[in-house]
Amino acid sequence: MKKNVTLFAAMAMGFFLSLFSANLAAQGTDGQGIVLRLTIDGVSTDYRNGACGYGTAAWGGAVTDEACLDVVWGYDITPDSLGCDSIPAGSLNGKAAMIRRGGCEFGLKALNAEKGGAAFALIANNVSATAGDDCNAIPMGAGAVGDQVTIPALFLCRNIVNLIDAALLAGKSVQICPLLPRLSASYAEF
């Protein structure tokens, strides 16, 4: 009996220690648990999944690492930033490619960004649903080729897109950092 109580106490202690560990992630594989940190010239703002934040895709790669990536427009060969045509290989190496909504399926946009070397695809909502509505965050359908995408893909609300676009036009430094919430982090939801 004493052996069973000791074993149970050790298992319970291990469980509770893991709950309070700084390394315990509270993130799902589809991007819904991440916090998206936008940093413009050193000033950071955190966004979450949903209104005035971002939408997710049930396809594409999972966010498994915390990495800050420079944001650039993903220009294709037309040259526009719709991502419906091929994007020159290597032109987006290690970057977060922002691609405008419209013209073709979300999966094709993300796949073209990946083929251009992007580490992350950010689909930019450049259209509001109603006048003054810049907070639409929608889930993205895969289309015909979304199952081939291996990089993470998120849909950015127009309010975030406008901030990024203005910063890029002004020559400012723009980075996106997907953060895996930790129970000990100030940005973790309880």
Short mmCIF file of N, CA and C in Angstrom, two decimals:
data_model
loop_
_atom_site.label_atom_id
_atom_site.label_comp_id
_atom_site.label_asym_id
_atom_site.label_seq_id
_atom_site.Cartn_x
_atom_site.Cartn_y
_atom_site.Cartn_z
N MET A 1 0.82 -1.19 0.00
CA MET A 1 0.00 0.00 0.00
C MET A 1 0.87 1.26 0.00
N LYS A 2 1.91 1.24 0.87
CA LYS A 2 2.80 2.39 0.95
C LYS A 2 3.48 2.66 -0.39
N LYS A 3 3.86 1.58 -1.10
CA LYS A 3 4.51 1.70 -2.39
C LYS A 3 3.58 2.37 -3.41
N ASN A 4 2.29 1.99 -3.41
CA ASN A 4 1.31 2.58 -4.33
C ASN A 4 1.09 4.06 -4.04
N VAL A 5 1.02 4.42 -2.76
CA VAL A 5 0.82 5.82 -2.39
C VAL A 5 2.03 6.65 -2.81
N THR A 6 3.23 6.12 -2.62
CA THR A 6 4.45 6.83 -3.01
C THR A 6 4.50 7.01 -4.52
N LEU A 7 4.16 5.96 -5.27
CA LEU A 7 4.15 6.04 -6.72
C LEU A 7 3.13 7.07 -7.20
N PHE A 8 1.92 7.04 -6.61
CA PHE A 8 0.89 8.00 -6.98
C PHE A 8 1.34 9.44 -6.67
N ALA A 9 1.95 9.67 -5.54
CA ALA A 9 2.43 11.00 -5.16
C ALA A 9 3.50 11.49 -6.13
N ALA A 10 4.38 10.62 -6.56
CA ALA A 10 5.43 11.00 -7.51
C ALA A 10 4.82 11.36 -8.86
N MET A 11 3.83 10.58 -9.30
CA MET A 11 3.18 10.87 -10.58
C MET A 11 2.41 12.18 -10.52
N ALA A 12 1.72 12.42 -9.42
CA ALA A 12 0.96 13.66 -9.26
C ALA A 12 1.89 14.86 -9.24
N MET A 13 3.01 14.74 -8.53
CA MET A 13 3.98 15.83 -8.47
C MET A 13 4.53 16.14 -9.87
N GLY A 14 4.84 15.11 -10.64
CA GLY A 14 5.33 15.30 -12.00
C GLY A 14 4.30 16.01 -12.88
N PHE A 15 3.05 15.61 -12.73
CA PHE A 15 1.98 16.23 -13.50
C PHE A 15 1.85 17.72 -13.17
N PHE A 16 1.81 18.05 -11.90
CA PHE A 16 1.66 19.45 -11.51
C PHE A 16 2.88 20.29 -11.88
N LEU A 17 4.07 19.71 -11.80
CA LEU A 17 5.26 20.45 -12.21
C LEU A 17 5.21 20.75 -13.71
N SER A 18 4.71 19.80 -14.50
CA SER A 18 4.63 20.05 -15.94
C SER A 18 3.61 21.14 -16.26
N LEU A 19 2.55 21.25 -15.46
CA LEU A 19 1.57 22.30 -15.69
C LEU A 19 2.15 23.69 -15.49
N PHE A 20 3.08 23.81 -14.57
CA PHE A 20 3.63 25.12 -14.25
C PHE A 20 4.98 25.37 -14.91
N SER A 21 5.39 24.47 -15.74
CA SER A 21 6.66 24.63 -16.45
C SER A 21 6.55 25.76 -17.48
N ALA A 22 7.60 26.54 -17.62
CA ALA A 22 7.62 27.64 -18.59
C ALA A 22 7.62 27.12 -20.01
N ASN A 23 7.89 25.84 -20.18
CA ASN A 23 7.96 25.29 -21.53
C ASN A 23 6.67 24.63 -21.98
N LEU A 24 5.64 24.63 -21.16
CA LEU A 24 4.39 23.99 -21.54
C LEU A 24 3.65 24.87 -22.54
N ALA A 25 3.48 24.36 -23.74
CA ALA A 25 2.79 25.12 -24.78
C ALA A 25 1.30 24.89 -24.69
N ALA A 26 0.54 25.93 -25.00
CA ALA A 26 -0.92 25.84 -25.01
C ALA A 26 -1.40 26.17 -26.41
N GLN A 27 -0.88 25.47 -27.40
CA GLN A 27 -1.12 25.80 -28.78
C GLN A 27 -1.60 24.58 -29.54
N GLY A 28 -2.54 24.80 -30.44
CA GLY A 28 -3.00 23.74 -31.31
C GLY A 28 -2.17 23.70 -32.58
N THR A 29 -2.39 22.73 -33.42
CA THR A 29 -1.59 22.59 -34.63
C THR A 29 -2.14 23.42 -35.78
N ASP A 30 -3.32 23.97 -35.66
CA ASP A 30 -3.90 24.72 -36.77
C ASP A 30 -3.74 26.23 -36.62
N GLY A 31 -2.88 26.67 -35.74
CA GLY A 31 -2.62 28.10 -35.59
C GLY A 31 -3.57 28.81 -34.68
N GLN A 32 -4.60 28.14 -34.17
CA GLN A 32 -5.61 28.84 -33.38
C GLN A 32 -5.12 29.25 -32.00
N GLY A 33 -4.08 28.63 -31.49
CA GLY A 33 -3.61 28.98 -30.17
C GLY A 33 -2.47 29.97 -30.17
N ILE A 34 -1.96 30.30 -31.33
CA ILE A 34 -0.80 31.19 -31.37
C ILE A 34 -1.20 32.64 -31.14
N VAL A 35 -0.23 33.39 -30.71
CA VAL A 35 -0.35 34.84 -30.65
C VAL A 35 0.55 35.35 -31.77
N LEU A 36 0.04 36.24 -32.58
CA LEU A 36 0.80 36.79 -33.69
C LEU A 36 1.30 38.17 -33.27
N ARG A 37 2.61 38.29 -33.10
CA ARG A 37 3.20 39.56 -32.69
C ARG A 37 3.70 40.30 -33.93
N LEU A 38 3.16 41.48 -34.15
CA LEU A 38 3.58 42.36 -35.24
C LEU A 38 4.49 43.42 -34.65
N THR A 39 5.70 43.52 -35.19
CA THR A 39 6.65 44.52 -34.72
C THR A 39 7.02 45.44 -35.87
N ILE A 40 6.73 46.73 -35.67
CA ILE A 40 7.06 47.76 -36.67
C ILE A 40 8.04 48.72 -36.02
N ASP A 41 9.24 48.77 -36.58
CA ASP A 41 10.31 49.63 -36.03
C ASP A 41 10.44 49.50 -34.51
N GLY A 42 10.43 48.26 -34.03
CA GLY A 42 10.64 48.00 -32.61
C GLY A 42 9.42 48.11 -31.71
N VAL A 43 8.28 48.51 -32.25
CA VAL A 43 7.06 48.62 -31.45
C VAL A 43 6.17 47.42 -31.76
N SER A 44 5.85 46.63 -30.73
CA SER A 44 5.12 45.38 -30.93
C SER A 44 3.66 45.46 -30.48
N THR A 45 2.81 44.75 -31.23
CA THR A 45 1.40 44.59 -30.89
C THR A 45 1.06 43.12 -31.10
N ASP A 46 0.32 42.53 -30.16
CA ASP A 46 -0.07 41.13 -30.24
C ASP A 46 -1.50 41.00 -30.75
N TYR A 47 -1.70 40.00 -31.63
CA TYR A 47 -3.02 39.72 -32.19
C TYR A 47 -3.35 38.25 -31.98
N ARG A 48 -4.64 37.98 -31.83
CA ARG A 48 -5.11 36.61 -31.62
C ARG A 48 -6.06 36.21 -32.75
N ASN A 49 -6.35 34.93 -32.79
CA ASN A 49 -7.29 34.39 -33.76
C ASN A 49 -8.67 35.01 -33.52
N GLY A 50 -9.31 35.49 -34.57
CA GLY A 50 -10.65 36.05 -34.46
C GLY A 50 -10.71 37.48 -34.94
N ALA A 51 -11.82 38.13 -34.64
CA ALA A 51 -12.07 39.49 -35.10
C ALA A 51 -10.91 40.42 -34.74
N CYS A 52 -10.55 41.24 -35.71
CA CYS A 52 -9.44 42.21 -35.60
C CYS A 52 -8.10 41.54 -35.36
N GLY A 53 -7.99 40.28 -35.73
CA GLY A 53 -6.74 39.54 -35.60
C GLY A 53 -6.46 38.77 -36.87
N TYR A 54 -6.54 37.45 -36.78
CA TYR A 54 -6.25 36.63 -37.94
C TYR A 54 -7.23 35.46 -38.02
N GLY A 55 -7.32 34.88 -39.21
CA GLY A 55 -8.09 33.67 -39.44
C GLY A 55 -7.12 32.54 -39.75
N THR A 56 -7.58 31.31 -39.63
CA THR A 56 -6.70 30.16 -39.80
C THR A 56 -7.07 29.31 -41.00
N ALA A 57 -6.18 28.38 -41.29
CA ALA A 57 -6.40 27.38 -42.33
C ALA A 57 -6.27 26.01 -41.69
N ALA A 58 -7.14 25.09 -42.04
CA ALA A 58 -7.04 23.72 -41.53
C ALA A 58 -6.07 22.91 -42.38
N TRP A 59 -5.38 23.55 -43.28
CA TRP A 59 -4.40 22.93 -44.16
C TRP A 59 -3.10 23.70 -44.02
N GLY A 60 -2.07 23.24 -44.65
CA GLY A 60 -0.76 23.92 -44.56
C GLY A 60 0.00 23.44 -43.33
N GLY A 61 1.17 23.99 -43.15
CA GLY A 61 2.02 23.58 -42.05
C GLY A 61 1.58 24.15 -40.72
N ALA A 62 1.96 23.45 -39.66
CA ALA A 62 1.66 23.89 -38.30
C ALA A 62 2.73 24.86 -37.83
N VAL A 63 2.34 25.77 -36.97
CA VAL A 63 3.31 26.66 -36.32
C VAL A 63 3.88 25.87 -35.15
N THR A 64 5.15 25.47 -35.28
CA THR A 64 5.78 24.66 -34.24
C THR A 64 6.95 25.38 -33.58
N ASP A 65 7.40 26.46 -34.18
CA ASP A 65 8.54 27.21 -33.66
C ASP A 65 8.18 28.68 -33.51
N GLU A 66 8.83 29.32 -32.57
CA GLU A 66 8.71 30.77 -32.45
C GLU A 66 9.86 31.37 -33.24
N ALA A 67 9.53 32.07 -34.28
CA ALA A 67 10.55 32.71 -35.12
C ALA A 67 10.00 34.03 -35.62
N CYS A 68 10.83 35.04 -35.62
CA CYS A 68 10.42 36.34 -36.16
C CYS A 68 10.88 36.42 -37.60
N LEU A 69 9.95 36.76 -38.47
CA LEU A 69 10.23 36.80 -39.90
C LEU A 69 9.95 38.19 -40.45
N ASP A 70 10.82 38.65 -41.34
CA ASP A 70 10.57 39.90 -42.04
C ASP A 70 9.36 39.72 -42.95
N VAL A 71 8.51 40.73 -43.00
CA VAL A 71 7.32 40.68 -43.84
C VAL A 71 7.61 41.43 -45.14
N VAL A 72 7.29 40.80 -46.26
CA VAL A 72 7.43 41.41 -47.58
C VAL A 72 6.19 41.08 -48.39
N TRP A 73 5.89 41.91 -49.37
CA TRP A 73 4.82 41.59 -50.30
C TRP A 73 5.29 40.46 -51.20
N GLY A 74 4.44 39.48 -51.43
CA GLY A 74 4.76 38.35 -52.29
C GLY A 74 4.36 38.65 -53.72
N TYR A 75 5.25 39.28 -54.46
CA TYR A 75 4.95 39.65 -55.84
C TYR A 75 5.17 38.45 -56.76
N ASP A 76 4.17 38.20 -57.61
CA ASP A 76 4.32 37.13 -58.59
C ASP A 76 4.79 37.70 -59.91
N ILE A 77 4.84 36.88 -60.94
CA ILE A 77 5.43 37.31 -62.20
C ILE A 77 4.59 38.31 -62.98
N THR A 78 3.37 38.64 -62.54
CA THR A 78 2.50 39.52 -63.33
C THR A 78 2.88 41.01 -63.35
N PRO A 79 3.52 41.73 -62.54
CA PRO A 79 3.81 41.59 -61.11
C PRO A 79 2.73 42.24 -60.27
N ASP A 80 2.04 41.46 -59.52
CA ASP A 80 1.10 41.97 -58.53
C ASP A 80 1.31 41.16 -57.25
N SER A 81 0.58 41.44 -56.24
CA SER A 81 0.76 40.71 -54.99
C SER A 81 -0.43 39.80 -54.72
N LEU A 82 -1.05 39.29 -55.80
CA LEU A 82 -2.17 38.37 -55.65
C LEU A 82 -1.70 36.93 -55.47
N GLY A 83 -0.50 36.60 -55.92
CA GLY A 83 0.05 35.27 -55.74
C GLY A 83 -0.63 34.19 -56.55
N CYS A 84 -1.38 34.57 -57.58
CA CYS A 84 -2.08 33.58 -58.40
C CYS A 84 -1.18 32.99 -59.48
N ASP A 85 -0.12 33.69 -59.81
CA ASP A 85 0.88 33.21 -60.76
C ASP A 85 2.12 32.82 -59.98
N SER A 86 3.06 32.16 -60.64
CA SER A 86 4.26 31.71 -59.93
C SER A 86 5.05 32.90 -59.40
N ILE A 87 5.68 32.66 -58.26
CA ILE A 87 6.54 33.66 -57.62
C ILE A 87 7.97 33.18 -57.83
N PRO A 88 8.86 34.05 -58.29
CA PRO A 88 10.24 33.61 -58.59
C PRO A 88 10.88 32.88 -57.41
N ALA A 89 11.45 31.70 -57.71
CA ALA A 89 12.10 30.87 -56.69
C ALA A 89 13.19 31.67 -55.99
N GLY A 90 13.20 31.59 -54.67
CA GLY A 90 14.21 32.26 -53.87
C GLY A 90 13.93 33.71 -53.57
N SER A 91 12.92 34.29 -54.18
CA SER A 91 12.65 35.72 -53.98
C SER A 91 12.08 36.02 -52.60
N LEU A 92 11.57 34.99 -51.91
CA LEU A 92 10.96 35.18 -50.59
C LEU A 92 11.66 34.36 -49.50
N ASN A 93 12.89 33.93 -49.76
CA ASN A 93 13.58 33.02 -48.84
C ASN A 93 13.56 33.51 -47.39
N GLY A 94 12.97 32.66 -46.52
CA GLY A 94 12.96 32.94 -45.10
C GLY A 94 12.06 34.09 -44.66
N LYS A 95 11.20 34.55 -45.51
CA LYS A 95 10.34 35.70 -45.22
C LYS A 95 8.90 35.25 -44.96
N ALA A 96 8.12 36.16 -44.40
CA ALA A 96 6.68 35.99 -44.31
C ALA A 96 6.11 36.76 -45.50
N ALA A 97 5.53 36.04 -46.45
CA ALA A 97 5.02 36.65 -47.67
C ALA A 97 3.58 37.09 -47.47
N MET A 98 3.32 38.37 -47.67
CA MET A 98 1.96 38.89 -47.59
C MET A 98 1.40 38.93 -49.01
N ILE A 99 0.25 38.29 -49.19
CA ILE A 99 -0.37 38.15 -50.51
C ILE A 99 -1.80 38.63 -50.41
N ARG A 100 -2.20 39.45 -51.36
CA ARG A 100 -3.56 40.01 -51.33
C ARG A 100 -4.61 38.95 -51.63
N ARG A 101 -5.76 39.12 -51.01
CA ARG A 101 -6.92 38.27 -51.25
C ARG A 101 -7.50 38.54 -52.63
N GLY A 102 -8.07 37.51 -53.24
CA GLY A 102 -8.76 37.68 -54.52
C GLY A 102 -8.03 37.05 -55.69
N GLY A 103 -8.78 36.76 -56.75
CA GLY A 103 -8.20 36.28 -58.00
C GLY A 103 -8.03 34.78 -58.11
N CYS A 104 -7.79 34.09 -57.00
CA CYS A 104 -7.62 32.63 -57.02
C CYS A 104 -7.78 32.08 -55.61
N GLU A 105 -7.65 30.78 -55.47
CA GLU A 105 -7.86 30.10 -54.19
C GLU A 105 -6.75 30.40 -53.20
N PHE A 106 -7.09 30.35 -51.91
CA PHE A 106 -6.11 30.60 -50.85
C PHE A 106 -4.96 29.59 -50.91
N GLY A 107 -5.27 28.32 -51.16
CA GLY A 107 -4.23 27.29 -51.21
C GLY A 107 -3.21 27.56 -52.30
N LEU A 108 -3.65 28.03 -53.46
CA LEU A 108 -2.73 28.34 -54.55
C LEU A 108 -1.81 29.50 -54.17
N LYS A 109 -2.35 30.52 -53.52
CA LYS A 109 -1.55 31.66 -53.08
C LYS A 109 -0.44 31.20 -52.14
N ALA A 110 -0.81 30.38 -51.14
CA ALA A 110 0.17 29.90 -50.16
C ALA A 110 1.20 28.98 -50.82
N LEU A 111 0.76 28.12 -51.73
CA LEU A 111 1.69 27.22 -52.42
C LEU A 111 2.68 28.02 -53.26
N ASN A 112 2.21 29.04 -53.96
CA ASN A 112 3.11 29.87 -54.75
C ASN A 112 4.11 30.62 -53.87
N ALA A 113 3.67 31.08 -52.70
CA ALA A 113 4.58 31.73 -51.76
C ALA A 113 5.64 30.75 -51.29
N GLU A 114 5.20 29.52 -50.98
CA GLU A 114 6.15 28.48 -50.54
C GLU A 114 7.17 28.18 -51.62
N LYS A 115 6.72 28.07 -52.86
CA LYS A 115 7.64 27.80 -53.98
C LYS A 115 8.61 28.96 -54.19
N GLY A 116 8.20 30.17 -53.77
CA GLY A 116 9.09 31.34 -53.85
C GLY A 116 10.07 31.41 -52.69
N GLY A 117 9.95 30.46 -51.73
CA GLY A 117 10.88 30.39 -50.62
C GLY A 117 10.34 30.92 -49.30
N ALA A 118 9.10 31.36 -49.27
CA ALA A 118 8.53 31.93 -48.04
C ALA A 118 8.45 30.87 -46.94
N ALA A 119 8.65 31.32 -45.71
CA ALA A 119 8.53 30.44 -44.55
C ALA A 119 7.13 30.51 -43.96
N PHE A 120 6.35 31.51 -44.39
CA PHE A 120 5.03 31.76 -43.83
C PHE A 120 4.22 32.49 -44.89
N ALA A 121 2.93 32.17 -45.04
CA ALA A 121 2.05 32.87 -45.97
C ALA A 121 1.02 33.66 -45.18
N LEU A 122 0.93 34.94 -45.46
CA LEU A 122 -0.04 35.83 -44.82
C LEU A 122 -0.99 36.33 -45.89
N ILE A 123 -2.21 35.84 -45.90
CA ILE A 123 -3.18 36.29 -46.89
C ILE A 123 -3.81 37.57 -46.36
N ALA A 124 -3.68 38.63 -47.13
CA ALA A 124 -4.10 39.96 -46.72
C ALA A 124 -5.52 40.26 -47.15
N ASN A 125 -6.38 40.53 -46.18
CA ASN A 125 -7.74 40.94 -46.50
C ASN A 125 -7.69 42.40 -46.92
N ASN A 126 -7.67 42.63 -48.21
CA ASN A 126 -7.61 43.99 -48.72
C ASN A 126 -9.00 44.53 -49.05
N VAL A 127 -10.05 43.79 -48.66
CA VAL A 127 -11.43 44.19 -48.92
C VAL A 127 -12.22 44.04 -47.62
N SER A 128 -12.97 45.08 -47.25
CA SER A 128 -13.82 44.94 -46.07
C SER A 128 -15.19 44.43 -46.50
N ALA A 129 -15.84 43.68 -45.63
CA ALA A 129 -17.15 43.11 -45.95
C ALA A 129 -18.21 44.20 -46.04
N THR A 130 -18.13 45.17 -45.15
CA THR A 130 -19.04 46.30 -45.17
C THR A 130 -18.22 47.57 -44.96
N ALA A 131 -18.77 48.69 -45.30
CA ALA A 131 -18.05 49.96 -45.15
C ALA A 131 -17.56 50.11 -43.71
N GLY A 132 -16.28 50.35 -43.56
CA GLY A 132 -15.69 50.56 -42.25
C GLY A 132 -15.39 49.30 -41.46
N ASP A 133 -15.67 48.13 -42.02
CA ASP A 133 -15.40 46.88 -41.32
C ASP A 133 -14.02 46.36 -41.72
N ASP A 134 -13.04 46.62 -40.87
CA ASP A 134 -11.68 46.18 -41.15
C ASP A 134 -11.25 45.02 -40.26
N CYS A 135 -12.20 44.41 -39.58
CA CYS A 135 -11.87 43.37 -38.60
C CYS A 135 -12.29 41.96 -38.99
N ASN A 136 -12.65 41.72 -40.24
CA ASN A 136 -13.06 40.38 -40.64
C ASN A 136 -11.88 39.42 -40.62
N ALA A 137 -12.02 38.33 -39.89
CA ALA A 137 -11.05 37.24 -39.89
C ALA A 137 -11.81 35.98 -40.28
N ILE A 138 -11.43 35.40 -41.39
CA ILE A 138 -12.17 34.24 -41.88
C ILE A 138 -11.26 33.01 -41.92
N PRO A 139 -11.85 31.83 -41.77
CA PRO A 139 -11.07 30.62 -42.01
C PRO A 139 -10.89 30.47 -43.52
N MET A 140 -9.77 29.91 -43.92
CA MET A 140 -9.47 29.80 -45.35
C MET A 140 -9.66 28.37 -45.85
N GLY A 141 -10.34 28.25 -46.99
CA GLY A 141 -10.47 26.96 -47.64
C GLY A 141 -9.21 26.61 -48.40
N ALA A 142 -8.96 25.33 -48.57
CA ALA A 142 -7.73 24.85 -49.20
C ALA A 142 -7.74 24.98 -50.72
N GLY A 143 -8.90 24.91 -51.31
CA GLY A 143 -8.96 24.89 -52.78
C GLY A 143 -8.36 23.59 -53.29
N ALA A 144 -7.97 23.59 -54.55
CA ALA A 144 -7.50 22.37 -55.21
C ALA A 144 -6.10 21.94 -54.79
N VAL A 145 -5.26 22.88 -54.33
CA VAL A 145 -3.86 22.53 -54.05
C VAL A 145 -3.42 22.82 -52.61
N GLY A 146 -4.34 23.23 -51.76
CA GLY A 146 -3.98 23.55 -50.38
C GLY A 146 -3.36 22.40 -49.63
N ASP A 147 -3.72 21.17 -50.01
CA ASP A 147 -3.15 19.99 -49.34
C ASP A 147 -1.66 19.80 -49.65
N GLN A 148 -1.13 20.55 -50.61
CA GLN A 148 0.29 20.48 -50.96
C GLN A 148 1.14 21.49 -50.18
N VAL A 149 0.50 22.42 -49.49
CA VAL A 149 1.20 23.48 -48.77
C VAL A 149 1.76 22.93 -47.47
N THR A 150 3.05 23.21 -47.22
CA THR A 150 3.68 22.74 -45.99
C THR A 150 4.09 23.88 -45.05
N ILE A 151 3.91 25.13 -45.48
CA ILE A 151 4.22 26.26 -44.60
C ILE A 151 2.93 26.72 -43.93
N PRO A 152 3.02 27.36 -42.76
CA PRO A 152 1.82 27.90 -42.12
C PRO A 152 1.20 29.01 -42.98
N ALA A 153 -0.12 29.11 -42.94
CA ALA A 153 -0.84 30.16 -43.67
C ALA A 153 -1.91 30.74 -42.75
N LEU A 154 -1.95 32.07 -42.68
CA LEU A 154 -2.95 32.78 -41.88
C LEU A 154 -3.60 33.86 -42.73
N PHE A 155 -4.82 34.20 -42.37
CA PHE A 155 -5.58 35.26 -43.03
C PHE A 155 -5.55 36.48 -42.12
N LEU A 156 -4.98 37.58 -42.58
CA LEU A 156 -4.87 38.80 -41.77
C LEU A 156 -6.04 39.74 -42.01
N CYS A 157 -6.59 40.26 -40.92
CA CYS A 157 -7.64 41.28 -41.02
C CYS A 157 -7.09 42.53 -41.71
N ARG A 158 -8.00 43.25 -42.30
CA ARG A 158 -7.61 44.45 -43.04
C ARG A 158 -6.94 45.50 -42.15
N ASN A 159 -7.32 45.60 -40.88
CA ASN A 159 -6.69 46.58 -40.01
C ASN A 159 -5.19 46.29 -39.85
N ILE A 160 -4.81 45.03 -39.76
CA ILE A 160 -3.40 44.66 -39.65
C ILE A 160 -2.69 44.89 -40.99
N VAL A 161 -3.35 44.51 -42.07
CA VAL A 161 -2.78 44.69 -43.41
C VAL A 161 -2.48 46.17 -43.67
N ASN A 162 -3.40 47.05 -43.29
CA ASN A 162 -3.18 48.48 -43.50
C ASN A 162 -1.97 48.99 -42.72
N LEU A 163 -1.78 48.50 -41.49
CA LEU A 163 -0.61 48.89 -40.70
C LEU A 163 0.68 48.43 -41.37
N ILE A 164 0.70 47.18 -41.80
CA ILE A 164 1.89 46.62 -42.43
C ILE A 164 2.20 47.34 -43.74
N ASP A 165 1.18 47.53 -44.56
CA ASP A 165 1.38 48.18 -45.86
C ASP A 165 1.93 49.60 -45.69
N ALA A 166 1.36 50.37 -44.77
CA ALA A 166 1.83 51.74 -44.53
C ALA A 166 3.27 51.73 -44.04
N ALA A 167 3.61 50.78 -43.17
CA ALA A 167 4.98 50.69 -42.65
C ALA A 167 5.97 50.33 -43.76
N LEU A 168 5.60 49.37 -44.60
CA LEU A 168 6.48 48.98 -45.70
C LEU A 168 6.68 50.13 -46.69
N LEU A 169 5.60 50.84 -46.99
CA LEU A 169 5.71 52.00 -47.89
C LEU A 169 6.60 53.09 -47.31
N ALA A 170 6.62 53.21 -45.99
CA ALA A 170 7.46 54.22 -45.32
C ALA A 170 8.89 53.73 -45.09
N GLY A 171 9.19 52.50 -45.55
CA GLY A 171 10.54 51.97 -45.39
C GLY A 171 10.87 51.50 -43.98
N LYS A 172 9.85 51.21 -43.20
CA LYS A 172 10.08 50.76 -41.82
C LYS A 172 10.34 49.25 -41.78
N SER A 173 10.96 48.82 -40.69
CA SER A 173 11.20 47.41 -40.44
C SER A 173 9.91 46.77 -39.96
N VAL A 174 9.49 45.67 -40.60
CA VAL A 174 8.26 44.98 -40.23
C VAL A 174 8.56 43.50 -40.04
N GLN A 175 8.20 42.99 -38.86
CA GLN A 175 8.37 41.56 -38.58
C GLN A 175 7.09 40.98 -38.00
N ILE A 176 6.87 39.71 -38.30
CA ILE A 176 5.79 38.93 -37.73
C ILE A 176 6.44 37.80 -36.93
N CYS A 177 5.97 37.64 -35.71
CA CYS A 177 6.49 36.57 -34.85
C CYS A 177 5.32 35.73 -34.34
N PRO A 178 5.14 34.51 -34.85
CA PRO A 178 4.13 33.64 -34.26
C PRO A 178 4.66 33.11 -32.94
N LEU A 179 3.93 33.35 -31.86
CA LEU A 179 4.35 32.94 -30.53
C LEU A 179 3.48 31.80 -30.03
N LEU A 180 4.11 30.79 -29.50
CA LEU A 180 3.39 29.67 -28.91
C LEU A 180 3.12 30.04 -27.46
N PRO A 181 1.87 30.27 -27.09
CA PRO A 181 1.58 30.70 -25.73
C PRO A 181 2.06 29.70 -24.68
N ARG A 182 2.66 30.22 -23.67
CA ARG A 182 3.11 29.45 -22.51
C ARG A 182 2.28 29.90 -21.32
N LEU A 183 2.03 29.01 -20.43
CA LEU A 183 1.22 29.38 -19.27
C LEU A 183 1.87 30.48 -18.46
N SER A 184 3.18 30.62 -18.54
CA SER A 184 3.88 31.64 -17.77
C SER A 184 4.04 32.95 -18.53
N ALA A 185 3.62 32.99 -19.80
CA ALA A 185 3.80 34.19 -20.62
C ALA A 185 2.71 35.21 -20.36
N SER A 186 3.07 36.46 -20.47
CA SER A 186 2.10 37.53 -20.22
C SER A 186 0.99 37.55 -21.26
N TYR A 187 1.22 36.97 -22.45
CA TYR A 187 0.22 36.99 -23.49
C TYR A 187 -0.67 35.73 -23.48
N ALA A 188 -0.43 34.81 -22.56
CA ALA A 188 -1.23 33.58 -22.49
C ALA A 188 -2.64 33.89 -22.00
N GLU A 189 -3.61 33.24 -22.60
CA GLU A 189 -5.00 33.39 -22.16
C GLU A 189 -5.29 32.34 -21.11
N PHE A 190 -6.01 32.73 -20.08
CA PHE A 190 -6.33 31.79 -18.99
C PHE A 190 -7.80 31.47 -19.01
#
